[in-house]
Amino acid sequence: MAEKAPHAKTATTTHDATDVEEPTTTAITTAVSGRDTDSNLAVGEKNVSSSSDAASKDNRDLSAVLSNNDGGGEEYPEGGVRAWLVVVGCWLALFASLGLMNILATFQTYVSTHQLATYSTSTVGWIFSVYTFVSFFLGIYIGPLFDKYGPRWLIIAGTLCLVLSLILMSISSEYWHFLLAFGILSGVASSLLFTPSIAAVGHFFKARRGFATGIATTAGSFGGIVFPLMLQRLISTVGWPWAIRTLAFICLAVTIVSNFLIRSRLPPAKDASPHPDIRIFANKAFAWTTCAVFLLEFALFIPLTYISSYARSKGFSDDFAVNILSILNTGSVFGRVLPGWYADRIGPFNANMISVVVTAVACFAVWLPAGGTKPGIVIFALIFGFTSGSNISLIPVAIGRLCRTQNYGRYYATCYTLVSVAVLIGIPIAGKIVDSNDGEYWGLIVTTGVVYVASFAAFVAAKVAVVGWQPWAIL
């Protein structure tokens, strides 16, 4: 929804996270902006052909953006039957798309011990890293299609791609089958469903956008709870092929309903640019933020993909290995809703940093020493589920703090063009670490924790670039 509301006088706002748009895809670019002047330029928004001059200018202007980020005149429903039906429709679409993304560990554990048992952990990991890469990278360019054509055809295309990918996956037996059916086709489907779903929520909510979006994204966590338990039961009774086909039919049912409920409301913005622009890296705040997000996403998908395999390696039953993923996603439900509440008070950068620190501590203090015990791995799964859900919700908001709303698409696209590389390489690198340690996971755990620490350091550097050395500043 790279869209712009009618011109309106800019209003002065505070630094709270509530004063910032919470778009989460390229489509969520300018839904509430009414500012066409250059009086409050954000980081990298002037001509940046001269990097040093641009960075200097952008840094001077950033404080103005933080204090005057939203000034829009567009009226938003902020509720009502139509708006909440859109949220319901988005929830259903995300139940299918994000639900699959949250059960990578289930797929990885099964295929690596059955159809692809002769392949190394890192080789199998490429299937799921390609899936996450396509899901992230393609979303950058689906946003403009939403802006131009609305959600209907994107949701229809996503539905067809998702069902077809799962049907093909159910009959896959070779490595390249899984790479094409799940890695590529499911990745395309997830992006086609996710991007317009998140964007559509922003058409109906401004002040309550964080809450409404949080409600919609809980669908992925619920999918991550239900799907592993369902597949566990079905695989043992009807086998892998029909278990995956049943999953396909469920996804078909919920996405058909979502097609009738998801709508757009605002006209597109004429001057919004959703394309990557490396020149804005001249600004230190944005460069450090992108570095922090790169590292965070690199680490985030490692536990999501390998926690079930880790549980099996520690002697836990196959049933428990599946259940631990559902436990993780239970924590994620709360992690997607509650962050919007406390980020409004302390700022999205601060909230992200807290989540990153907690995750790093959990890796070193819980997962590494106690992950081989049932209480230890359950506690880690709950903590990681909460913090990962928090990061997923708040990263887009943090990016939005660094730019005007109508230029959000360019910033998001530039950041996630690089971040998509992180999710592409993170899973197979983690698998290679396991292979090099003869199937032991301590190296994977240490790597995950160290990368989270590095992400925290990059977030600190980004905050310092914005407000200086003020640890308690709201950002």
CSV table of C-alpha atoms in Angstrom, one decimal:
chain,number,residue,atom,x,y,z
A,1,MET,CA,0.0,0.0,0.0
A,2,ALA,CA,2.5,2.5,-1.0
A,3,GLU,CA,-0.1,5.2,-0.6
A,4,LYS,CA,-0.4,8.8,0.3
A,5,ALA,CA,-3.3,10.5,1.9
A,6,PRO,CA,-4.5,14.0,0.9
A,7,HIS,CA,-2.2,16.9,1.7
A,8,ALA,CA,-2.5,17.9,5.3
A,9,LYS,CA,-0.6,20.2,7.7
A,10,THR,CA,2.1,18.4,9.6
A,11,ALA,CA,1.4,18.0,13.3
A,12,THR,CA,4.1,17.9,15.9
A,13,THR,CA,4.3,14.6,17.7
A,14,THR,CA,6.4,13.0,20.4
A,15,HIS,CA,9.1,10.4,20.2
A,16,ASP,CA,6.9,7.5,21.3
A,17,ALA,CA,6.6,4.5,19.1
A,18,THR,CA,2.9,5.2,18.8
A,19,ASP,CA,3.8,8.2,16.7
A,20,VAL,CA,5.4,6.1,14.0
A,21,GLU,CA,3.9,4.1,11.2
A,22,GLU,CA,4.1,0.4,11.7
A,23,PRO,CA,4.3,-0.8,8.1
A,24,THR,CA,5.8,-4.3,7.7
A,25,THR,CA,6.2,-4.7,4.0
A,26,THR,CA,7.0,-2.6,1.0
A,27,ALA,CA,3.4,-2.1,0.4
A,28,ILE,CA,3.0,-0.3,3.8
A,29,THR,CA,4.7,2.8,2.6
A,30,THR,CA,2.6,5.9,2.7
A,31,ALA,CA,-0.9,5.1,4.0
A,32,VAL,CA,-1.1,7.9,6.5
A,33,SER,CA,1.3,10.5,5.2
A,34,GLY,CA,0.2,13.9,4.1
A,35,ARG,CA,3.6,15.6,3.8
A,36,ASP,CA,4.9,16.5,0.4
A,37,THR,CA,7.4,19.1,1.5
A,38,ASP,CA,11.1,18.6,2.2
A,39,SER,CA,11.0,20.3,5.5
A,40,ASN,CA,11.3,17.1,7.5
A,41,LEU,CA,13.6,14.9,5.4
A,42,ALA,CA,14.7,11.6,6.9
A,43,VAL,CA,17.9,9.6,6.7
A,44,GLY,CA,19.0,9.4,3.1
A,45,GLU,CA,16.0,11.2,1.6
A,46,LYS,CA,17.9,14.1,-0.1
A,47,ASN,CA,20.0,13.5,-3.2
A,48,VAL,CA,22.8,11.3,-1.9
A,49,SER,CA,25.1,11.3,-4.8
A,50,SER,CA,27.7,12.8,-2.4
A,51,SER,CA,27.7,10.3,0.4
A,52,SER,CA,29.4,12.4,3.0
A,53,ASP,CA,27.2,15.5,2.3
A,54,ALA,CA,24.1,13.3,2.3
A,55,ALA,CA,25.0,11.6,5.6
A,56,SER,CA,25.7,15.0,7.2
A,57,LYS,CA,22.4,16.4,6.0
A,58,ASP,CA,20.5,13.3,6.9
A,59,ASN,CA,21.9,13.2,10.4
A,60,ARG,CA,20.9,16.8,11.0
A,61,ASP,CA,17.4,16.1,9.7
A,62,LEU,CA,16.8,12.9,11.6
A,63,SER,CA,15.8,14.6,14.8
A,64,ALA,CA,13.1,16.5,12.9
A,65,VAL,CA,11.8,13.2,11.5
A,66,LEU,CA,11.7,11.6,14.9
A,67,SER,CA,9.7,14.5,16.3
A,68,ASN,CA,7.4,14.9,13.4
A,69,ASN,CA,7.0,11.5,11.8
A,70,ASP,CA,3.4,11.1,11.1
A,71,GLY,CA,1.5,14.3,10.4
A,72,GLY,CA,-1.2,12.9,8.2
A,73,GLY,CA,-4.7,14.1,7.6
A,74,GLU,CA,-6.2,10.9,6.4
A,75,GLU,CA,-9.1,9.6,8.5
A,76,TYR,CA,-8.9,5.9,9.4
A,77,PRO,CA,-11.8,3.7,10.5
A,78,GLU,CA,-9.8,2.3,13.5
A,79,GLY,CA,-12.4,-0.4,13.8
A,80,GLY,CA,-15.8,-1.3,12.7
A,81,VAL,CA,-17.2,-4.4,11.1
A,82,ARG,CA,-15.5,-3.9,7.8
A,83,ALA,CA,-12.1,-3.2,9.3
A,84,TRP,CA,-12.1,-6.1,11.6
A,85,LEU,CA,-13.3,-8.5,8.9
A,86,VAL,CA,-10.2,-7.4,7.0
A,87,VAL,CA,-8.2,-8.4,10.0
A,88,VAL,CA,-9.9,-11.7,10.1
A,89,GLY,CA,-9.2,-12.3,6.5
A,90,CYS,CA,-5.6,-11.4,7.0
A,91,TRP,CA,-5.4,-13.7,10.0
A,92,LEU,CA,-6.6,-16.6,7.8
A,93,ALA,CA,-4.1,-15.9,5.1
A,94,LEU,CA,-1.3,-15.6,7.6
A,95,PHE,CA,-2.4,-18.8,9.3
A,96,ALA,CA,-1.4,-20.6,6.1
A,97,SER,CA,1.7,-18.6,5.1
A,98,LEU,CA,3.3,-17.8,8.4
A,99,GLY,CA,2.2,-21.1,9.8
A,100,LEU,CA,4.3,-22.9,7.3
A,101,MET,CA,7.3,-20.7,8.0
A,102,ASN,CA,7.0,-21.5,11.7
A,103,ILE,CA,7.1,-25.3,11.2
A,104,LEU,CA,10.3,-25.5,9.2
A,105,ALA,CA,11.8,-27.7,11.9
A,106,THR,CA,9.0,-30.2,11.4
A,107,PHE,CA,9.7,-30.5,7.7
A,108,GLN,CA,13.5,-30.5,8.2
A,109,THR,CA,13.4,-33.2,10.8
A,110,TYR,CA,11.2,-35.5,8.8
A,111,VAL,CA,12.8,-35.3,5.3
A,112,SER,CA,16.3,-35.4,6.7
A,113,THR,CA,15.5,-38.8,8.3
A,114,HIS,CA,13.4,-40.2,5.5
A,115,GLN,CA,13.4,-39.0,1.8
A,116,LEU,CA,16.7,-37.2,2.1
A,117,ALA,CA,18.4,-39.3,4.8
A,118,THR,CA,21.5,-39.7,2.6
A,119,TYR,CA,22.2,-35.9,2.4
A,120,SER,CA,24.1,-33.9,5.0
A,121,THR,CA,22.3,-31.6,7.4
A,122,SER,CA,23.7,-28.5,5.7
A,123,THR,CA,22.6,-29.7,2.2
A,124,VAL,CA,19.1,-30.3,3.4
A,125,GLY,CA,19.2,-26.9,5.1
A,126,TRP,CA,19.5,-25.2,1.7
A,127,ILE,CA,15.9,-26.2,0.9
A,128,PHE,CA,14.6,-24.2,3.8
A,129,SER,CA,17.0,-21.3,3.4
A,130,VAL,CA,15.9,-20.9,-0.2
A,131,TYR,CA,12.3,-20.9,1.0
A,132,THR,CA,13.0,-18.1,3.5
A,133,PHE,CA,15.1,-16.2,1.0
A,134,VAL,CA,12.4,-16.2,-1.6
A,135,SER,CA,9.7,-15.3,1.0
A,136,PHE,CA,11.7,-12.2,2.2
A,137,PHE,CA,13.2,-11.1,-1.1
A,138,LEU,CA,10.1,-11.4,-3.3
A,139,GLY,CA,8.0,-9.4,-0.8
A,140,ILE,CA,10.1,-6.4,-1.6
A,141,TYR,CA,8.6,-6.3,-5.1
A,142,ILE,CA,5.1,-7.6,-4.4
A,143,GLY,CA,4.4,-4.4,-2.4
A,144,PRO,CA,4.1,-2.2,-5.6
A,145,LEU,CA,1.8,-4.8,-7.1
A,146,PHE,CA,-0.5,-4.4,-4.1
A,147,ASP,CA,-0.3,-0.7,-4.5
A,148,LYS,CA,-1.4,-0.9,-8.1
A,149,TYR,CA,-3.8,-3.8,-8.2
A,150,GLY,CA,-5.0,-4.3,-4.6
A,151,PRO,CA,-4.9,-7.6,-2.7
A,152,ARG,CA,-7.4,-9.8,-4.6
A,153,TRP,CA,-5.2,-11.2,-7.4
A,154,LEU,CA,-2.2,-11.5,-5.2
A,155,ILE,CA,-4.1,-13.6,-2.6
A,156,ILE,CA,-5.6,-15.8,-5.4
A,157,ALA,CA,-2.1,-16.3,-6.9
A,158,GLY,CA,-0.7,-17.1,-3.4
A,159,THR,CA,-3.5,-19.6,-2.7
A,160,LEU,CA,-2.9,-21.5,-5.9
A,161,CYS,CA,0.9,-21.5,-5.5
A,162,LEU,CA,0.7,-22.7,-1.9
A,163,VAL,CA,-1.7,-25.5,-2.6
A,164,LEU,CA,0.2,-26.7,-5.7
A,165,SER,CA,3.5,-26.5,-3.8
A,166,LEU,CA,2.2,-28.7,-1.0
A,167,ILE,CA,0.6,-31.2,-3.4
A,168,LEU,CA,3.9,-31.5,-5.2
A,169,MET,CA,5.8,-31.8,-2.0
A,170,SER,CA,3.6,-34.7,-0.9
A,171,ILE,CA,4.9,-36.7,-3.9
A,172,SER,CA,8.5,-35.5,-3.8
A,173,SER,CA,11.3,-38.0,-3.3
A,174,GLU,CA,14.4,-36.4,-4.7
A,175,TYR,CA,16.4,-33.4,-3.4
A,176,TRP,CA,15.6,-31.2,-6.4
A,177,HIS,CA,11.9,-32.0,-6.0
A,178,PHE,CA,11.8,-30.5,-2.5
A,179,LEU,CA,14.0,-27.6,-3.5
A,180,LEU,CA,11.6,-26.6,-6.3
A,181,ALA,CA,8.3,-27.6,-4.7
A,182,PHE,CA,8.9,-26.2,-1.2
A,183,GLY,CA,12.0,-24.0,-1.4
A,184,ILE,CA,10.9,-22.0,-4.4
A,185,LEU,CA,7.2,-22.4,-5.0
A,186,SER,CA,6.2,-22.3,-1.3
A,187,GLY,CA,8.4,-19.3,-0.9
A,188,VAL,CA,6.7,-17.5,-3.7
A,189,ALA,CA,3.3,-18.4,-2.2
A,190,SER,CA,4.2,-17.3,1.3
A,191,SER,CA,5.3,-13.9,0.0
A,192,LEU,CA,2.2,-13.5,-2.2
A,193,LEU,CA,0.0,-14.1,0.9
A,194,PHE,CA,2.0,-12.3,3.6
A,195,THR,CA,2.7,-9.0,1.9
A,196,PRO,CA,-0.9,-8.0,0.9
A,197,SER,CA,-2.3,-9.3,4.2
A,198,ILE,CA,-0.1,-7.1,6.4
A,199,ALA,CA,-0.5,-4.2,4.0
A,200,ALA,CA,-4.3,-4.4,4.0
A,201,VAL,CA,-4.4,-4.0,7.8
A,202,GLY,CA,-2.7,-0.7,7.5
A,203,HIS,CA,-5.4,0.6,5.2
A,204,PHE,CA,-7.9,0.5,8.0
A,205,PHE,CA,-5.9,1.3,11.1
A,206,LYS,CA,-3.4,4.0,12.1
A,207,ALA,CA,-3.5,4.7,15.8
A,208,ARG,CA,-4.3,1.1,16.5
A,209,ARG,CA,-2.2,-0.4,13.7
A,210,GLY,CA,0.3,-2.0,16.0
A,211,PHE,CA,-2.4,-3.8,17.9
A,212,ALA,CA,-4.4,-4.8,14.8
A,213,THR,CA,-1.3,-6.0,13.0
A,214,GLY,CA,-0.2,-7.9,16.1
A,215,ILE,CA,-3.6,-9.7,16.2
A,216,ALA,CA,-3.3,-10.6,12.5
A,217,THR,CA,0.3,-12.0,12.9
A,218,THR,CA,-0.7,-14.2,15.8
A,219,ALA,CA,-2.1,-16.5,13.1
A,220,GLY,CA,1.4,-17.6,12.2
A,221,SER,CA,2.0,-18.7,15.8
A,222,PHE,CA,-1.2,-20.5,16.0
A,223,GLY,CA,-0.3,-22.3,12.7
A,224,GLY,CA,3.0,-23.1,14.3
A,225,ILE,CA,1.1,-24.8,17.2
A,226,VAL,CA,-1.5,-26.6,15.2
A,227,PHE,CA,0.3,-27.8,12.1
A,228,PRO,CA,3.1,-29.8,13.9
A,229,LEU,CA,0.6,-31.6,16.1
A,230,MET,CA,-1.6,-32.3,13.2
A,231,LEU,CA,1.2,-33.6,11.0
A,232,GLN,CA,2.5,-35.7,13.8
A,233,ARG,CA,-0.8,-37.5,14.1
A,234,LEU,CA,-1.5,-37.8,10.4
A,235,ILE,CA,2.0,-39.1,9.4
A,236,SER,CA,1.7,-41.9,11.9
A,237,THR,CA,-1.8,-42.9,10.7
A,238,VAL,CA,-2.1,-42.1,6.9
A,239,GLY,CA,1.6,-41.4,6.0
A,240,TRP,CA,3.5,-38.4,4.8
A,241,PRO,CA,1.8,-37.9,1.4
A,242,TRP,CA,-1.7,-37.7,2.7
A,243,ALA,CA,-0.6,-35.7,5.8
A,244,ILE,CA,0.9,-33.0,3.5
A,245,ARG,CA,-2.2,-33.1,1.2
A,246,THR,CA,-4.4,-32.6,4.2
A,247,LEU,CA,-2.3,-29.6,5.1
A,248,ALA,CA,-2.8,-28.3,1.6
A,249,PHE,CA,-6.6,-28.7,1.8
A,250,ILE,CA,-6.7,-26.8,5.1
A,251,CYS,CA,-4.6,-24.0,3.6
A,252,LEU,CA,-6.9,-23.9,0.6
A,253,ALA,CA,-10.0,-23.6,2.8
A,254,VAL,CA,-8.7,-20.7,4.9
A,255,THR,CA,-7.2,-18.8,2.0
A,256,ILE,CA,-10.4,-19.1,0.0
A,257,VAL,CA,-12.3,-17.4,2.9
A,258,SER,CA,-9.5,-14.7,3.1
A,259,ASN,CA,-10.0,-13.9,-0.5
A,260,PHE,CA,-13.5,-12.6,0.3
A,261,LEU,CA,-12.5,-10.7,3.4
A,262,ILE,CA,-9.3,-8.9,2.5
A,263,ARG,CA,-9.8,-5.4,1.0
A,264,SER,CA,-7.7,-2.3,0.3
A,265,ARG,CA,-9.0,1.2,0.9
A,266,LEU,CA,-6.5,3.9,0.1
A,267,PRO,CA,-5.3,5.2,-3.3
A,268,PRO,CA,-1.6,4.6,-4.2
A,269,ALA,CA,1.1,7.2,-3.7
A,270,LYS,CA,2.5,8.7,-6.8
A,271,ASP,CA,5.9,9.5,-5.5
A,272,ALA,CA,6.7,6.5,-3.3
A,273,SER,CA,9.7,4.4,-4.3
A,274,PRO,CA,9.8,0.8,-3.1
A,275,HIS,CA,13.1,0.0,-4.8
A,276,PRO,CA,16.4,-0.6,-3.0
A,277,ASP,CA,18.7,2.4,-2.9
A,278,ILE,CA,22.2,1.7,-1.6
A,279,ARG,CA,23.0,5.4,-1.4
A,280,ILE,CA,21.1,5.7,1.9
A,281,PHE,CA,23.7,3.6,3.6
A,282,ALA,CA,25.7,6.8,3.7
A,283,ASN,CA,23.7,7.4,6.9
A,284,LYS,CA,25.3,5.6,9.9
A,285,ALA,CA,22.0,5.1,11.7
A,286,PHE,CA,20.4,3.2,8.8
A,287,ALA,CA,23.6,1.3,8.0
A,288,TRP,CA,24.0,0.1,11.6
A,289,THR,CA,20.3,-0.8,11.7
A,290,THR,CA,20.5,-2.9,8.6
A,291,CYS,CA,23.6,-4.6,10.0
A,292,ALA,CA,21.7,-5.4,13.2
A,293,VAL,CA,18.7,-6.8,11.4
A,294,PHE,CA,20.9,-8.8,9.1
A,295,LEU,CA,22.6,-10.5,12.1
A,296,LEU,CA,19.3,-11.0,13.9
A,297,GLU,CA,17.5,-12.7,11.0
A,298,PHE,CA,20.6,-14.8,10.4
A,299,ALA,CA,20.4,-16.2,13.9
A,300,LEU,CA,16.6,-16.2,14.3
A,301,PHE,CA,15.9,-19.0,11.7
A,302,ILE,CA,18.6,-21.3,13.2
A,303,PRO,CA,16.5,-22.4,16.3
A,304,LEU,CA,13.3,-22.3,14.2
A,305,THR,CA,14.7,-24.8,11.8
A,306,TYR,CA,16.9,-27.1,14.0
A,307,ILE,CA,15.2,-27.2,17.4
A,308,SER,CA,13.3,-30.4,16.6
A,309,SER,CA,16.4,-32.1,15.2
A,310,TYR,CA,18.3,-30.9,18.3
A,311,ALA,CA,15.7,-32.5,20.6
A,312,ARG,CA,16.0,-35.9,18.7
A,313,SER,CA,19.7,-35.7,19.0
A,314,LYS,CA,19.4,-35.5,22.8
A,315,GLY,CA,17.4,-38.7,22.9
A,316,PHE,CA,13.9,-37.2,23.2
A,317,SER,CA,11.1,-39.0,21.4
A,318,ASP,CA,9.9,-38.0,18.0
A,319,ASP,CA,6.6,-36.8,19.6
A,320,PHE,CA,8.4,-34.5,21.9
A,321,ALA,CA,10.6,-33.2,19.1
A,322,VAL,CA,7.4,-32.1,17.3
A,323,ASN,CA,5.8,-30.8,20.5
A,324,ILE,CA,8.7,-28.5,21.3
A,325,LEU,CA,8.1,-26.6,18.1
A,326,SER,CA,4.4,-26.1,19.2
A,327,ILE,CA,5.7,-24.9,22.6
A,328,LEU,CA,8.0,-22.4,20.9
A,329,ASN,CA,5.1,-21.0,18.8
A,330,THR,CA,3.0,-20.7,22.0
A,331,GLY,CA,5.5,-18.3,23.3
A,332,SER,CA,5.5,-16.5,20.0
A,333,VAL,CA,1.8,-15.8,20.3
A,334,PHE,CA,2.4,-13.5,23.2
A,335,GLY,CA,5.6,-12.2,21.6
A,336,ARG,CA,3.7,-10.8,18.7
A,337,VAL,CA,1.0,-9.0,20.7
A,338,LEU,CA,2.7,-7.7,23.8
A,339,PRO,CA,5.6,-5.9,22.2
A,340,GLY,CA,3.3,-3.3,20.6
A,341,TRP,CA,2.2,-2.3,24.1
A,342,TYR,CA,5.7,-1.8,25.7
A,343,ALA,CA,7.3,-0.5,22.5
A,344,ASP,CA,4.8,2.4,22.6
A,345,ARG,CA,6.4,3.4,25.9
A,346,ILE,CA,10.1,2.7,25.4
A,347,GLY,CA,10.5,2.8,21.6
A,348,PRO,CA,11.0,0.0,19.0
A,349,PHE,CA,14.8,0.2,19.1
A,350,ASN,CA,14.9,-0.2,22.8
A,351,ALA,CA,12.3,-3.0,22.7
A,352,ASN,CA,14.3,-4.9,20.0
A,353,MET,CA,17.5,-4.6,22.0
A,354,ILE,CA,15.9,-6.0,25.1
A,355,SER,CA,14.6,-9.0,23.1
A,356,VAL,CA,18.0,-9.6,21.5
A,357,VAL,CA,19.8,-9.5,24.9
A,358,VAL,CA,17.2,-11.9,26.4
A,359,THR,CA,17.7,-14.3,23.5
A,360,ALA,CA,21.5,-14.3,23.8
A,361,VAL,CA,21.3,-14.9,27.5
A,362,ALA,CA,18.8,-17.8,26.9
A,363,CYS,CA,21.2,-19.4,24.4
A,364,PHE,CA,24.2,-19.3,26.8
A,365,ALA,CA,22.4,-19.7,30.1
A,366,VAL,CA,19.6,-22.1,29.2
A,367,TRP,CA,20.0,-23.8,25.8
A,368,LEU,CA,23.7,-24.6,26.0
A,369,PRO,CA,24.0,-26.0,29.5
A,370,ALA,CA,20.4,-27.3,30.1
A,371,GLY,CA,19.0,-28.0,26.6
A,372,GLY,CA,19.5,-31.7,27.0
A,373,THR,CA,16.9,-31.7,29.8
A,374,LYS,CA,13.2,-31.5,29.2
A,375,PRO,CA,12.7,-28.5,31.5
A,376,GLY,CA,15.7,-26.7,29.9
A,377,ILE,CA,14.6,-27.1,26.3
A,378,VAL,CA,11.0,-26.2,27.2
A,379,ILE,CA,12.1,-23.0,29.0
A,380,PHE,CA,14.4,-22.0,26.1
A,381,ALA,CA,11.6,-22.7,23.5
A,382,LEU,CA,9.2,-20.4,25.4
A,383,ILE,CA,11.7,-17.6,25.8
A,384,PHE,CA,12.9,-17.8,22.2
A,385,GLY,CA,9.3,-18.0,20.9
A,386,PHE,CA,8.5,-14.8,22.8
A,387,THR,CA,11.6,-12.9,21.8
A,388,SER,CA,11.5,-14.0,18.1
A,389,GLY,CA,7.8,-12.9,17.9
A,390,SER,CA,8.8,-9.6,19.4
A,391,ASN,CA,11.6,-9.0,16.9
A,392,ILE,CA,9.4,-9.9,13.9
A,393,SER,CA,6.8,-7.4,15.1
A,394,LEU,CA,9.2,-4.5,15.9
A,395,ILE,CA,11.9,-4.6,13.3
A,396,PRO,CA,9.7,-2.9,10.7
A,397,VAL,CA,8.7,-0.2,13.2
A,398,ALA,CA,12.4,0.5,14.0
A,399,ILE,CA,13.1,1.0,10.3
A,400,GLY,CA,10.2,3.3,10.1
A,401,ARG,CA,11.8,5.5,12.8
A,402,LEU,CA,14.5,6.5,10.4
A,403,CYS,CA,12.4,7.9,7.5
A,404,ARG,CA,9.3,9.7,6.4
A,405,THR,CA,6.4,7.4,6.0
A,406,GLN,CA,6.1,8.0,2.3
A,407,ASN,CA,9.6,6.8,1.8
A,408,TYR,CA,9.3,3.7,4.0
A,409,GLY,CA,9.2,1.4,1.0
A,410,ARG,CA,12.7,2.5,-0.2
A,411,TYR,CA,14.1,2.0,3.3
A,412,TYR,CA,12.4,-1.4,3.9
A,413,ALA,CA,13.4,-2.6,0.4
A,414,THR,CA,17.1,-1.6,0.8
A,415,CYS,CA,17.3,-3.2,4.3
A,416,TYR,CA,15.7,-6.5,3.4
A,417,THR,CA,17.4,-6.9,0.1
A,418,LEU,CA,20.5,-7.5,2.2
A,419,VAL,CA,18.7,-9.3,5.0
A,420,SER,CA,17.3,-11.8,2.6
A,421,VAL,CA,20.9,-12.9,2.0
A,422,ALA,CA,21.2,-13.6,5.7
A,423,VAL,CA,18.3,-16.0,5.8
A,424,LEU,CA,19.6,-17.7,2.7
A,425,ILE,CA,23.0,-18.5,4.2
A,426,GLY,CA,22.1,-18.8,7.9
A,427,ILE,CA,20.4,-22.2,7.9
A,428,PRO,CA,22.9,-24.1,5.8
A,429,ILE,CA,25.9,-22.6,7.7
A,430,ALA,CA,24.3,-23.8,10.9
A,431,GLY,CA,23.8,-27.2,9.4
A,432,LYS,CA,27.5,-27.3,8.3
A,433,ILE,CA,28.5,-26.5,11.9
A,434,VAL,CA,26.5,-29.5,13.1
A,435,ASP,CA,28.0,-31.7,10.5
A,436,SER,CA,31.6,-30.6,11.3
A,437,ASN,CA,30.9,-31.4,15.0
A,438,ASP,CA,29.8,-35.0,14.3
A,439,GLY,CA,26.1,-34.2,14.9
A,440,GLU,CA,26.7,-32.3,18.1
A,441,TYR,CA,24.8,-29.0,18.4
A,442,TRP,CA,26.9,-27.1,20.9
A,443,GLY,CA,28.7,-25.2,18.0
A,444,LEU,CA,25.3,-24.2,16.5
A,445,ILE,CA,24.1,-22.9,19.9
A,446,VAL,CA,27.2,-20.9,20.5
A,447,THR,CA,27.1,-19.4,17.0
A,448,THR,CA,23.5,-18.4,17.5
A,449,GLY,CA,24.3,-16.7,20.8
A,450,VAL,CA,27.3,-14.9,19.5
A,451,VAL,CA,25.4,-13.6,16.4
A,452,TYR,CA,22.7,-12.3,18.7
A,453,VAL,CA,25.3,-10.5,20.8
A,454,ALA,CA,26.7,-8.9,17.6
A,455,SER,CA,23.2,-7.9,16.6
A,456,PHE,CA,22.8,-6.1,19.9
A,457,ALA,CA,26.0,-4.3,19.4
A,458,ALA,CA,24.9,-3.1,16.0
A,459,PHE,CA,21.6,-1.9,17.5
A,460,VAL,CA,23.5,0.1,20.1
A,461,ALA,CA,25.6,1.6,17.4
A,462,ALA,CA,22.5,2.6,15.4
A,463,LYS,CA,20.9,4.2,18.5
A,464,VAL,CA,24.1,6.1,19.3
A,465,ALA,CA,24.2,7.4,15.7
A,466,VAL,CA,20.7,8.8,16.2
A,467,VAL,CA,20.6,10.2,19.8
A,468,GLY,CA,24.3,10.0,20.9
A,469,TRP,CA,25.3,8.1,24.1
A,470,GLN,CA,22.0,8.3,25.9
A,471,PRO,CA,21.2,4.8,27.1
A,472,TRP,CA,17.8,5.7,28.5
A,473,ALA,CA,16.6,7.8,25.5
A,474,ILE,CA,13.4,6.6,24.0
A,475,LEU,CA,13.9,5.4,20.4
